Coordinates of C-alpha atoms and ligand atoms in Angstrom, one line a residue:
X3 CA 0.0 0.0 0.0
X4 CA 2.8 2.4 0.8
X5 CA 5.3 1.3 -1.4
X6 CA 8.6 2.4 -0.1
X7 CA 7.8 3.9 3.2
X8 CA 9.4 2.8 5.6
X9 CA 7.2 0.2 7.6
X10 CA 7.1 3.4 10.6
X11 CA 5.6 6.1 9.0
X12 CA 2.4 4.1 8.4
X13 CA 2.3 2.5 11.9
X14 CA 0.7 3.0 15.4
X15 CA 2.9 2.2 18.4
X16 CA 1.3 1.0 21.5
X17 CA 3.7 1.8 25.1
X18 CA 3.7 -1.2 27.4
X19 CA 4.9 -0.5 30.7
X20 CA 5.6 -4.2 31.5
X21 CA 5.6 -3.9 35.4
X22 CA 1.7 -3.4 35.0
X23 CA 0.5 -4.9 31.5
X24 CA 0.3 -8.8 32.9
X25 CA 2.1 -10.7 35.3
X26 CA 2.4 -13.9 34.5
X27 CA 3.5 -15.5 37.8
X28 CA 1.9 -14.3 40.5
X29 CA 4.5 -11.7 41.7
X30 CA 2.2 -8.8 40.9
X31 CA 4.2 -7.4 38.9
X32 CA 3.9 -8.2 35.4
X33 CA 6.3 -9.4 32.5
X34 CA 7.5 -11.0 29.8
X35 CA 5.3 -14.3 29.4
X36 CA 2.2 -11.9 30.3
X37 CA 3.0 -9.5 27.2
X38 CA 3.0 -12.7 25.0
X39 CA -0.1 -13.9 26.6
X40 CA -1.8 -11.0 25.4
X41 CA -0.7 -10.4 22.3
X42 CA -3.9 -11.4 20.5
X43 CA -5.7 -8.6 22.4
X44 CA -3.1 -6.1 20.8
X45 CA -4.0 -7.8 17.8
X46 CA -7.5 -7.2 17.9
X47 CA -6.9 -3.7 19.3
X48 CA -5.1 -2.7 15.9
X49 CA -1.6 -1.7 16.6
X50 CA 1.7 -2.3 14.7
X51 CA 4.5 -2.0 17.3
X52 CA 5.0 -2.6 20.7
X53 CA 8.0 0.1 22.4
X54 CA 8.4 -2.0 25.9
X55 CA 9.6 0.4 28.9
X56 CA 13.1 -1.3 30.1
X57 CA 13.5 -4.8 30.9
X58 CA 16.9 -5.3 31.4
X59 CA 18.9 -6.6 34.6
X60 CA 18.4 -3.6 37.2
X61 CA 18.1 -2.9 41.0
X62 CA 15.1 -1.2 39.9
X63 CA 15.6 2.4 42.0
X64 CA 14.1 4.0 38.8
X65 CA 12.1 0.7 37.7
X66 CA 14.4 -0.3 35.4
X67 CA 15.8 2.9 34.0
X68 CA 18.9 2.3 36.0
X69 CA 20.5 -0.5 34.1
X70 CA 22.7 -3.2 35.4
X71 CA 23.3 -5.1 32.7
X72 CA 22.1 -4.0 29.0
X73 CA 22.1 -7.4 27.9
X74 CA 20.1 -9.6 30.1
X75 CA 16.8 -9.8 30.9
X76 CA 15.8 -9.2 34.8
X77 CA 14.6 -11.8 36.6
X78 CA 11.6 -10.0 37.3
X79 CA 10.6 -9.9 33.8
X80 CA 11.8 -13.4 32.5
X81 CA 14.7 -14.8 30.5
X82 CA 16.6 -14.0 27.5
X83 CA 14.8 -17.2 26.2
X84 CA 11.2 -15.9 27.5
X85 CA 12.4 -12.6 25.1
X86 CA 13.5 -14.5 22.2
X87 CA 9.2 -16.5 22.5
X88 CA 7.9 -13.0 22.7
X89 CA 9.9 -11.0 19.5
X90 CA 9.1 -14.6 17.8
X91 CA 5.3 -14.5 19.0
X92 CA 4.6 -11.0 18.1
X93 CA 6.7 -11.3 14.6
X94 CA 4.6 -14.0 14.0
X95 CA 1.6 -11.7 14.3
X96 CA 3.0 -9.1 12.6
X97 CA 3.4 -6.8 15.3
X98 CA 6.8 -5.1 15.7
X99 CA 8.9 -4.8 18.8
X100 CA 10.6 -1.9 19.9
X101 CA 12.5 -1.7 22.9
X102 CA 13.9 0.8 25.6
X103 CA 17.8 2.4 25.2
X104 CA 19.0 3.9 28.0
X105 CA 22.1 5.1 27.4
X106 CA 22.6 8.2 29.6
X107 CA 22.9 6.7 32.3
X108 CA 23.6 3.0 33.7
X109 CA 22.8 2.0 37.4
X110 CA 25.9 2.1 39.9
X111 CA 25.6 -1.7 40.0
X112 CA 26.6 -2.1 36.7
X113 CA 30.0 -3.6 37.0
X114 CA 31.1 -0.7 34.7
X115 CA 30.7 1.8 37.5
X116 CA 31.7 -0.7 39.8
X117 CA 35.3 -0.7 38.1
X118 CA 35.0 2.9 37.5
X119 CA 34.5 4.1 41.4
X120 CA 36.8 1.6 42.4
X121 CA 40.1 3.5 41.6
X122 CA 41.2 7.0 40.4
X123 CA 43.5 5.2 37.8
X124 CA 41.0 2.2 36.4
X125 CA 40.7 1.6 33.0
X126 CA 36.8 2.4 33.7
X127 CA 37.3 5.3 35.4
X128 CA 36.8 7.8 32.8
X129 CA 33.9 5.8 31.3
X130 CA 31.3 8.1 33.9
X131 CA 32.0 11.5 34.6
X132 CA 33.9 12.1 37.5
X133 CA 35.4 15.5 39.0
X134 CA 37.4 17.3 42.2
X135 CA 35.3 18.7 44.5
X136 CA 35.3 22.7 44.4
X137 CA 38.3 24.9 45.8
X138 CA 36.2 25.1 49.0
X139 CA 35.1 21.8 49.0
X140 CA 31.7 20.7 47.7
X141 CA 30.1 19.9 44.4
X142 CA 32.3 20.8 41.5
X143 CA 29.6 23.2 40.0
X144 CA 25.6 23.9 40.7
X145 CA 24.5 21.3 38.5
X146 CA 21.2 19.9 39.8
X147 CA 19.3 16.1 39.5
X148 CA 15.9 15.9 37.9
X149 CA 14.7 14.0 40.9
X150 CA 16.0 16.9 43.5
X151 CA 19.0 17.7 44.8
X152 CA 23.0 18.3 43.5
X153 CA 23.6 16.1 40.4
X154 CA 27.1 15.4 42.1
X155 CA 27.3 12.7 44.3
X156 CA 30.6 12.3 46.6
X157 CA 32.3 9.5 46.9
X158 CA 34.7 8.7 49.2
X159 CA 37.1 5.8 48.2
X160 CA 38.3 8.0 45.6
X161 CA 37.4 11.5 47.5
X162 CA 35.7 12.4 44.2
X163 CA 32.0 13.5 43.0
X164 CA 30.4 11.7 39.8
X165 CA 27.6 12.8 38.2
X166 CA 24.2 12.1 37.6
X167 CA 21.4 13.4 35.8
X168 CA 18.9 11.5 38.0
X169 CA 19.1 9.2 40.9
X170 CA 22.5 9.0 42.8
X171 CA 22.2 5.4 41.9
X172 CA 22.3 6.3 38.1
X173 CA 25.5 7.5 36.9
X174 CA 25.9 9.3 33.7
X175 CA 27.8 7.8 31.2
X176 CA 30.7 9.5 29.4
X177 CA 29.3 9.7 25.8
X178 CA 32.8 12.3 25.1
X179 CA 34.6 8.4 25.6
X180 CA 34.6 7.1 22.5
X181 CA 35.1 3.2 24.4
X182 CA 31.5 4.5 25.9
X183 CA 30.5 4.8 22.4
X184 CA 31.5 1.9 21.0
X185 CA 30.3 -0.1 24.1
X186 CA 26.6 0.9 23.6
X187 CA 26.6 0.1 19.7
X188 CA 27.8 -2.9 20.9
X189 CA 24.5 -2.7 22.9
X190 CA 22.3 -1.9 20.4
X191 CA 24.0 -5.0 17.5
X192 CA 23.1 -7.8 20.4
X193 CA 19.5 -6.5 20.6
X194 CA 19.1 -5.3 16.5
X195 CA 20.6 -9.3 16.2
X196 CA 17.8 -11.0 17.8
X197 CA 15.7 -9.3 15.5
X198 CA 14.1 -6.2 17.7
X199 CA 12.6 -3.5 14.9
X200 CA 13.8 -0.7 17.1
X201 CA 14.8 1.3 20.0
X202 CA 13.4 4.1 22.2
X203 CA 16.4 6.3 23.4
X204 CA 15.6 7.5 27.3
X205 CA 16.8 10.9 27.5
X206 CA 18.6 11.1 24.3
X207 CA 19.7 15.2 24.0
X208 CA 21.1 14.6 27.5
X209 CA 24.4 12.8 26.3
X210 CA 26.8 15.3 26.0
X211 CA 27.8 17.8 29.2
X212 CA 29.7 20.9 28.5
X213 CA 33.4 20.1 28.0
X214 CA 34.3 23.2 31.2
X215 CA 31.6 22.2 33.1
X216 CA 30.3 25.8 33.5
X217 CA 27.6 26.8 36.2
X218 CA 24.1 26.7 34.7
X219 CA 22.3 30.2 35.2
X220 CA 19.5 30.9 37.3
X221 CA 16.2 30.7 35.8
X222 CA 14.5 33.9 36.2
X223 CA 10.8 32.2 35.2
X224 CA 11.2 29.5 38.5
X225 CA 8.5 29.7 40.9
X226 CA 8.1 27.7 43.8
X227 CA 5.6 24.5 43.4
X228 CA 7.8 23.6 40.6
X229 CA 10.3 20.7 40.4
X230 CA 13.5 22.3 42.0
X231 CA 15.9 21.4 39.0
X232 CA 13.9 24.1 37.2
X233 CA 15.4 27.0 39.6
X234 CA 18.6 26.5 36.9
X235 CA 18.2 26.4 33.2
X236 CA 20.1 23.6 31.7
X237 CA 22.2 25.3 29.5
X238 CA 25.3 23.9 30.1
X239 CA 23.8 19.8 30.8
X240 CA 22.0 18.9 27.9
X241 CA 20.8 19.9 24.4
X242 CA 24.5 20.6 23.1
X243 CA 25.5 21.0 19.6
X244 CA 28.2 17.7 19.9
X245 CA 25.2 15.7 20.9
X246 CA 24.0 15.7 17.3
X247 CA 27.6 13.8 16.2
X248 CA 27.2 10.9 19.1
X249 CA 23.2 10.1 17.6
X250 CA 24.0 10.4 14.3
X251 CA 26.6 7.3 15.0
X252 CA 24.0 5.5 17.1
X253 CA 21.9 5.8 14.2
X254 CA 24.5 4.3 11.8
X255 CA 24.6 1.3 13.8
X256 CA 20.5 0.8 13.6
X257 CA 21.0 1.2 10.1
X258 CA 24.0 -1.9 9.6
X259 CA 20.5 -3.2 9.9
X260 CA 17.5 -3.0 7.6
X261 CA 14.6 -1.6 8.3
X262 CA 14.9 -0.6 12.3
X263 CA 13.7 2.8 14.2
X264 CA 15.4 5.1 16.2
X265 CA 13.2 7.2 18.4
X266 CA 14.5 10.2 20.8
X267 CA 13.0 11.3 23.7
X268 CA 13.5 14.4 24.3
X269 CA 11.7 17.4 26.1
X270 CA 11.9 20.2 24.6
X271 CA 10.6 23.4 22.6
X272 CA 9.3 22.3 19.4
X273 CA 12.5 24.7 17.1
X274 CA 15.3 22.3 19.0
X275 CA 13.1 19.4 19.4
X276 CA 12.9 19.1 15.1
X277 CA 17.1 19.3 14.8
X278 CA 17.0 15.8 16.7
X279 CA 16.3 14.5 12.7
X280 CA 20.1 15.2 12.1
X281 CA 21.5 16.8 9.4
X282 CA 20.1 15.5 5.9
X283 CA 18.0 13.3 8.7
X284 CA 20.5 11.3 10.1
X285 CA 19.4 12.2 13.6
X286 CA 16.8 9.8 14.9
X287 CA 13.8 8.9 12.9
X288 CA 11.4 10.4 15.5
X289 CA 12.3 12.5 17.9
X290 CA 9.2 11.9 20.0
X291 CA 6.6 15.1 20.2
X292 CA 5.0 15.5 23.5
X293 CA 3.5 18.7 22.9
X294 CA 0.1 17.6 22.9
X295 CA 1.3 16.5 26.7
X296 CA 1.3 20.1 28.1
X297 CA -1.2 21.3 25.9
X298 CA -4.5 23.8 27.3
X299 CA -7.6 21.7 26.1
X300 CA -8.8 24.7 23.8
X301 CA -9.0 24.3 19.9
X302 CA -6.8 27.4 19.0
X303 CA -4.1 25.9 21.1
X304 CA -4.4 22.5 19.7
X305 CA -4.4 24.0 16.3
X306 CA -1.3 26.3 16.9
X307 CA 0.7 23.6 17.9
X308 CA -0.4 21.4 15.3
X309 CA 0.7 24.6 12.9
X310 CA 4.1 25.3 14.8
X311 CA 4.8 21.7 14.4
X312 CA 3.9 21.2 10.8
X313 CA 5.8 23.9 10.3
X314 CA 8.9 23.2 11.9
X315 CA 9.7 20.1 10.4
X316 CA 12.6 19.4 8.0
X317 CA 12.4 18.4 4.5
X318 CA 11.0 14.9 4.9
X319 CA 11.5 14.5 8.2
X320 CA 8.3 12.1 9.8
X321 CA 5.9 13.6 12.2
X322 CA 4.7 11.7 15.5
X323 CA 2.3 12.3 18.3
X324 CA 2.4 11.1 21.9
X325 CA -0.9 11.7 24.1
X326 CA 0.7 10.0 28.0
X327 CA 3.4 7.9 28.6
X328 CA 4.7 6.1 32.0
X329 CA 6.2 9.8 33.2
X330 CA 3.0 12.0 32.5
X331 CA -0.6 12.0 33.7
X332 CA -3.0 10.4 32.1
X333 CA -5.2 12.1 29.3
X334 CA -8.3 10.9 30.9
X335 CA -7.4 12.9 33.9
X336 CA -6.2 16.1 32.4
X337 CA -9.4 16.3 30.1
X338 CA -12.0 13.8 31.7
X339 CA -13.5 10.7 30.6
X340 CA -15.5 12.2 27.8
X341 CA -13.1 14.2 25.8
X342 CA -10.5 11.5 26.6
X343 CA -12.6 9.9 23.1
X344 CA -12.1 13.0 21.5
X345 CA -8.5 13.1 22.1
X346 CA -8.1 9.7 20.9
X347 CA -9.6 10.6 17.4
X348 CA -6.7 13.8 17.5
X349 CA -4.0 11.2 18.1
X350 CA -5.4 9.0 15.3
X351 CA -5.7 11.4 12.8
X352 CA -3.3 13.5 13.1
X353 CA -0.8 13.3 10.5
X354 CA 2.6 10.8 11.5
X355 CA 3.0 8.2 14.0
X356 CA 1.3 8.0 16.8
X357 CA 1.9 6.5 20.3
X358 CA -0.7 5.2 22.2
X359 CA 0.2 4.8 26.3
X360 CA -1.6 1.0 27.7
X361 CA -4.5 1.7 28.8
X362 CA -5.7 4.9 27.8
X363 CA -8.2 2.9 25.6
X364 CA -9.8 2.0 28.3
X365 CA -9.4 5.6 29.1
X366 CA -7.7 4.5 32.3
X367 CA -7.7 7.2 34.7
X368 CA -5.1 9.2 36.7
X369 CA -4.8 7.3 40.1
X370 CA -4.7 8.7 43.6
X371 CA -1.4 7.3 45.0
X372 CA -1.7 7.1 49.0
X373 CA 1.4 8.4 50.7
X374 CA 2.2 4.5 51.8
X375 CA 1.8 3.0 48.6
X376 CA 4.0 5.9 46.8
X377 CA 6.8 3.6 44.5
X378 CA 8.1 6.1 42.9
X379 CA 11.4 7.5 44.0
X380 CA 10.7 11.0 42.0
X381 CA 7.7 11.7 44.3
X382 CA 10.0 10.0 47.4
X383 CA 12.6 13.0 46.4
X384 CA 10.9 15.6 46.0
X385 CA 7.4 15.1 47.3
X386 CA 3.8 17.2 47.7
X387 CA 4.3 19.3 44.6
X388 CA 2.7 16.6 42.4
X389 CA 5.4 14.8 40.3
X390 CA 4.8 11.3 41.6
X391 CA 4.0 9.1 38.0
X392 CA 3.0 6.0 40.0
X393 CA -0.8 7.4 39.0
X394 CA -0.3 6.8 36.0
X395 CA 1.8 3.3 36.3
X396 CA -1.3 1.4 38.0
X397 CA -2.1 -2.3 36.6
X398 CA -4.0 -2.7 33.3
X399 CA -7.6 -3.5 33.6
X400 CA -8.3 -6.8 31.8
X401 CA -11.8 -8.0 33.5
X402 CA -14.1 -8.0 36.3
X403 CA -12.6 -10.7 38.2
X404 CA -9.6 -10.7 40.9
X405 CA -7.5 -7.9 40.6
X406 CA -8.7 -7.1 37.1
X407 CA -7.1 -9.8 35.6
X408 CA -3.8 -8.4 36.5
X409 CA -2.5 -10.9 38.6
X410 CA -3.6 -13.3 41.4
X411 CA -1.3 -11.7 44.0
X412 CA -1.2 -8.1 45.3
X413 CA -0.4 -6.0 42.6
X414 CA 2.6 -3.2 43.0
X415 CA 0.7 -0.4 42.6
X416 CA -3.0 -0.4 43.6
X417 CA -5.6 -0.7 41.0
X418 CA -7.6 2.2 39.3
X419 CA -11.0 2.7 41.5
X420 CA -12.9 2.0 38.4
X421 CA -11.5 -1.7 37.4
X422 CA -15.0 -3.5 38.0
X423 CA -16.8 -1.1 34.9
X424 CA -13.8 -0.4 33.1
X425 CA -11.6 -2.8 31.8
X426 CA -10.9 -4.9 28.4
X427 CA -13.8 -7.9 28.7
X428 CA -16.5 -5.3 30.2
X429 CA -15.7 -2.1 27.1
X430 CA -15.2 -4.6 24.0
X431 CA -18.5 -5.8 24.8
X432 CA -19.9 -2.2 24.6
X433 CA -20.4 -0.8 21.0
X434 CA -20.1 2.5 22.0
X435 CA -17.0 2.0 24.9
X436 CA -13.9 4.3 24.3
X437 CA -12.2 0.9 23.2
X438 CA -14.0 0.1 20.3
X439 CA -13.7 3.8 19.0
X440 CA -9.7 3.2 19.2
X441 CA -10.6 -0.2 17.5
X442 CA -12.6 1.6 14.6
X443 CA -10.2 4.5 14.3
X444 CA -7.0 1.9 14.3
X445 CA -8.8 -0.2 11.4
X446 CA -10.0 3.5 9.6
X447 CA -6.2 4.1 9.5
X448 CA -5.2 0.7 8.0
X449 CA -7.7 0.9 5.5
X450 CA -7.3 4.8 4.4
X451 CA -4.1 6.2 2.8
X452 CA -5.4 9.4 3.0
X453 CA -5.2 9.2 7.5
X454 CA -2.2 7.1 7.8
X455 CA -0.1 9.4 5.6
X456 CA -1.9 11.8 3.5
X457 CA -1.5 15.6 4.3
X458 CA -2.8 17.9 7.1
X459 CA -4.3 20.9 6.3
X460 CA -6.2 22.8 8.3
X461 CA -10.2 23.3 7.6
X462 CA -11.5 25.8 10.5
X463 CA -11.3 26.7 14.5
X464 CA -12.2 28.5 17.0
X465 CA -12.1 28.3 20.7
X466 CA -14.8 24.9 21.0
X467 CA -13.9 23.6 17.6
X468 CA -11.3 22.1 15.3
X469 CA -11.6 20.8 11.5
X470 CA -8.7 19.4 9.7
X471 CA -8.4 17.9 6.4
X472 CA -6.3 14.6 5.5
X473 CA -6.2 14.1 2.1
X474 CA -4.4 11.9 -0.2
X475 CA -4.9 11.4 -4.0
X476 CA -9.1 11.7 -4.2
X477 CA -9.4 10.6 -0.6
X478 CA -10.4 13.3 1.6
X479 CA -11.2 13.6 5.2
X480 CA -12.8 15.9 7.3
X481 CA -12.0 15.8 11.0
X482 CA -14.2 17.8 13.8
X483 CA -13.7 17.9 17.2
X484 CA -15.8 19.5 19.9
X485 CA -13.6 20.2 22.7
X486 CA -16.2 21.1 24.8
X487 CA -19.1 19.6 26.2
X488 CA -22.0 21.7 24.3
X489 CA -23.8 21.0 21.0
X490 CA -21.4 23.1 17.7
X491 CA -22.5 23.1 14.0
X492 CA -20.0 23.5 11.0
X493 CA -20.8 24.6 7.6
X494 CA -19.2 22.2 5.2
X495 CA -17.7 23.5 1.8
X496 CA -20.6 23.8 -0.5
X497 CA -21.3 20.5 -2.8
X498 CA -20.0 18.3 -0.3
X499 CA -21.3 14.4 -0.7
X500 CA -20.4 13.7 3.0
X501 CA -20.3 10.8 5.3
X502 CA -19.6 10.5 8.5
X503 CA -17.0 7.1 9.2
X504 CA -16.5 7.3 12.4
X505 CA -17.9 9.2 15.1
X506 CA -16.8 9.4 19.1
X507 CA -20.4 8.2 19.1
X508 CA -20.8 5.0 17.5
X509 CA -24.4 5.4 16.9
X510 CA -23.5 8.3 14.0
X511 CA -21.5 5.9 11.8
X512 CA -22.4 6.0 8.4
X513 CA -24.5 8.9 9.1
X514 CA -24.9 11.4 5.6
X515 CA -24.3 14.7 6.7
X516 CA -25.8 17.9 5.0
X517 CA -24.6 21.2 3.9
X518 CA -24.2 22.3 7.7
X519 CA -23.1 19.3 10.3
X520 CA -24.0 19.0 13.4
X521 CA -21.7 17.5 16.5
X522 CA -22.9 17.3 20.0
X523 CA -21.0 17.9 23.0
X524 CA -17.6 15.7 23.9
X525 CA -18.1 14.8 20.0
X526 CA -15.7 13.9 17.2
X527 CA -16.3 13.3 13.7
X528 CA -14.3 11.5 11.0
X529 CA -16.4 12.7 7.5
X530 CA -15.8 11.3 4.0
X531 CA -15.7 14.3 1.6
X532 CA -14.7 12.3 -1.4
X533 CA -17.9 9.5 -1.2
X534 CA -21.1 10.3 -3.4
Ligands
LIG623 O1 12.4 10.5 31.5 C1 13.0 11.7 31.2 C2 12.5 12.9 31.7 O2 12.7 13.9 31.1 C3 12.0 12.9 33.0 O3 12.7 13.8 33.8 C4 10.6 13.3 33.0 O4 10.5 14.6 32.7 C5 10.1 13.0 34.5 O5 9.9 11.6 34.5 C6 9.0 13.8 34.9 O6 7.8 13.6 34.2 C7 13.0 9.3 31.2 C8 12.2 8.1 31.6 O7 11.0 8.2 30.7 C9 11.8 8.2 33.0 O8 10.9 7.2 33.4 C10 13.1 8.0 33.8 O9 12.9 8.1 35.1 C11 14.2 9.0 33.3 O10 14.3 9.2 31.9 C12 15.5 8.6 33.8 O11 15.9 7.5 33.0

């Protein structure tokens, strides 16, 4: 159908965070064998890819972003052999598996830091990113951890301080070492060699530190209620030009292999988030674009993003869309259960890849975390002011009975209040259930060029409203959206044969709509222009 696209551009990727999708033996927490389990539901739900949050050996401070070992499986989460049934299982189904890079930072248990703390003069030791303290004693500079505090962490067998972006127990690597470098595509050949389609890079335009370690300047803009790493901005720690040249060779490793993706996370305004494609865009593929993340529920701003963005990318450079992941609240919380189905038709229509977070087509909520239950060492840092991202980490609802399916012990992190209504068995059982519009959009997509990877152009907006078009060859889409709860009505361009495909309500499907349409409150329309 797409001829020579690349197998990405047409695809939907579907973020399991594989503590919470299924356990598989009674641990409560879920894994490997319980992804494979339910791979026919992913199946029927209609995506392409799976990105899997890490699941590599790790003392799990950070869940598995601290890495002990990048090429073994934790225990937690199976074997290498329970891996090799899964990529097998899900190729078999034609689903593609992505999995999560972290190459920051490792955890100090990796026997890389291990070596590297253990003498000033080890082989290792300039493999993490070590430094005197100041003149006076202390930190070598103000450099502050995303999860609070000085990102320099004394220590005293060597009467040094290393550094680290994020948890003491996660060292940064030195990407300026070019044994680093080669280490990591080392990293990346084992995994590409069992036949993964791709990687998800944690943290990617934090690599490279400045050379002098300079102070990072105040930020004038901080207030308090924010995280406290914000009272600096991070001019000196991340987003430097040389981090461009260390990506652009992780990216010629993926491609010593055919047909793999490269996708960047990375956090930041949308004119330095679009130079992660690389020059002549050997960057990554997708630097991943979380704008719709922050975004105020209000048409114009949806539509000036969506503008800015278009706008911003370079020459053939692929477009992508991300509605929650495992660090952000859930969309069903920021905009309530009802327009959570309108924000699903946004992310499915949009134009380039989208990435749907588990759950959120069940429109899992956003889950009150008691203080005792708190897992998350983020919140345990710097806590009160609302970072915690266990609410948005709680178990996937399956079905009505024990523990929603989840698993038959007590699972990590407590259950959504709503598990007994809302989960898989109960909503694809329910025409009109927020799961079977991501089913009819996901199988709209498949079956219409014109959504998957026509062009965008905008139609109309204004505060309540937003029309796009998607168009490709003589297929042509209309898109609507009510963001708000009240009844709108849009004049269509005159001589329009439209029909509506899929509405946010089921019961309008196939619906002809006249000269003016109508769209209730919390409603979203997908119209066929083209059909007579
Ligand atoms: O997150 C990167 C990141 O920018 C975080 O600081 C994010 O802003 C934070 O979680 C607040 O929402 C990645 C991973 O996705 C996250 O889970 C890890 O904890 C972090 O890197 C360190 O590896």
């Amino acid at each position: 159908m797409n001829g020579s696209r690349p197998w990405w551009e047409s695809a939907v990727i579907y973020q399991i965070y594989p503590r919470s999708f299924q356990d598989s033996d009674d641990d409560g927490i879920g894994d490997l064998n319980g992804i494979t389990e339910r791979l026919p539901y992913l199946v029927d739900l209609g995506v392409d890819a799976i990105w899997i949050s890490p699941i590599f050996r790790s003392p799990m401070k950070d869940f598995g972003y601290d890495i002990a070992d990048y090429i073994d499986i934790d225990p937690i989460f199976g074997t290498i052999s329970d891996f090799d049934r899964l990529v097998a299982a899900a190729h078999a189904r034609g689903i593609k598996v992505i999995l999560d890079f972290v190459p920051n930072h490792s955890s100090d248990q990796h026997a890389w830091f291990v070596e590297s703390r253990g003498s000033r003069n080890n082989p290792k030791r300039d493999w993490y990113i070590w430094r005197d303290p100041a003149p006076g004693g202390g930190p070598p500079n103000n450099w502050l951890s995303e999860f609070g505090g000085s990102a320099w962490e004394f220590d005293p067998t060597t009467a040094q301080y290393y550094y680290h972006a994020f948890l003491n127990s996660q060292p940064d690597l030195n990407w300026r070492n070019p044994q680093v470098v080669e280490a990591m595509r080392e990293v990346l050949r084992f995994w590409l060699g069992k036949g993964v389609d791709g990687f998800r890079a944690d943290v990617i335009w934090h690599l490279i530190k400045d050379a002098q370690f300079r102070d990072n300047p105040l930020n004038p803009d901080y207030h308090a209620g924010r995280p406290p790493n914000e009272a600096l901005v991070p001019l000196y720690t991340t987003d430097l030009p040389e981090v461009h040249d260390v990506i652009a060779t992780l990216r010629r490793t993926i491609d010593e292999f055919p047909n793999r993706l490269l996708i960047g996370e990375i956090y930041l305004p949308v004119e330095r988030l679009v130079a992660y494609y690389g020059r002549d865009l050997g960057g990554v593929h997708l630097p991943f674009n979380f704008a719709l993340l922050n975004v105020r529920w209000d048409a114009r701003c949806i539509q000036s993003l969506i503008a800015e963005y278009e706008g911003s990318l370079p020459e053939g450079g692929w477009p992508n869309w991300v509605l929650g992941n495992h660090d952000r609240p859930r969309i069903a919380g920021r905009v309530g259960a009802r327009q959570a189905t309108v924000a699903a038709m946004l992310l499915l229509t949009l134009r380039g890849t989208p990435t749907i977070y588990y759950g959120d087509e069940l429109g899992m909520p956003q889950v009150d975390i008691s203080r005792e239950r708190v897992r998350d060492p983020f919140e345990r840092n710097v806590p009160g002011i609302g970072v915690g991202r266990d609410g948005c980490r709680t178990p996937m609802q399956w079905e009505a009975g024990e523990n929603a399916g989840f698993t038959a012990a007590e699972p990590w992190l407590p259950l959504a209040n709503d598990w007994r209504s809302n989960n898989v068995a109960e909503l694809r059982g329910d025409a009109r259930s927020i799961l079977n519009l991501y089913r009819r959009l996901l199988r709209l997509r498949k079956e219409t060029p014109a959504l998957s990877v026509g062009a965008y152009r905008p139609y109309a907006v204004d505060e309540d409203l937003l029309a796009y078009y998607r168009e490709l060859n003589d297929e042509r889409l209309l898109i609507v959206l009510n963001l708000t709860d009240r009844p709108q009505a849009l004049k269509l361009e005159e001589g329009a044969h439209a029909k509506i495909l899929v509405s946010t309500r089921a019961e309008r499907d196939g619906e002809r709509v006249p000269g003016i349409v109508t769209i209730v409150g919390d409603e979203g329309l997908v119209i066929d222009l083209a059909s007579r």
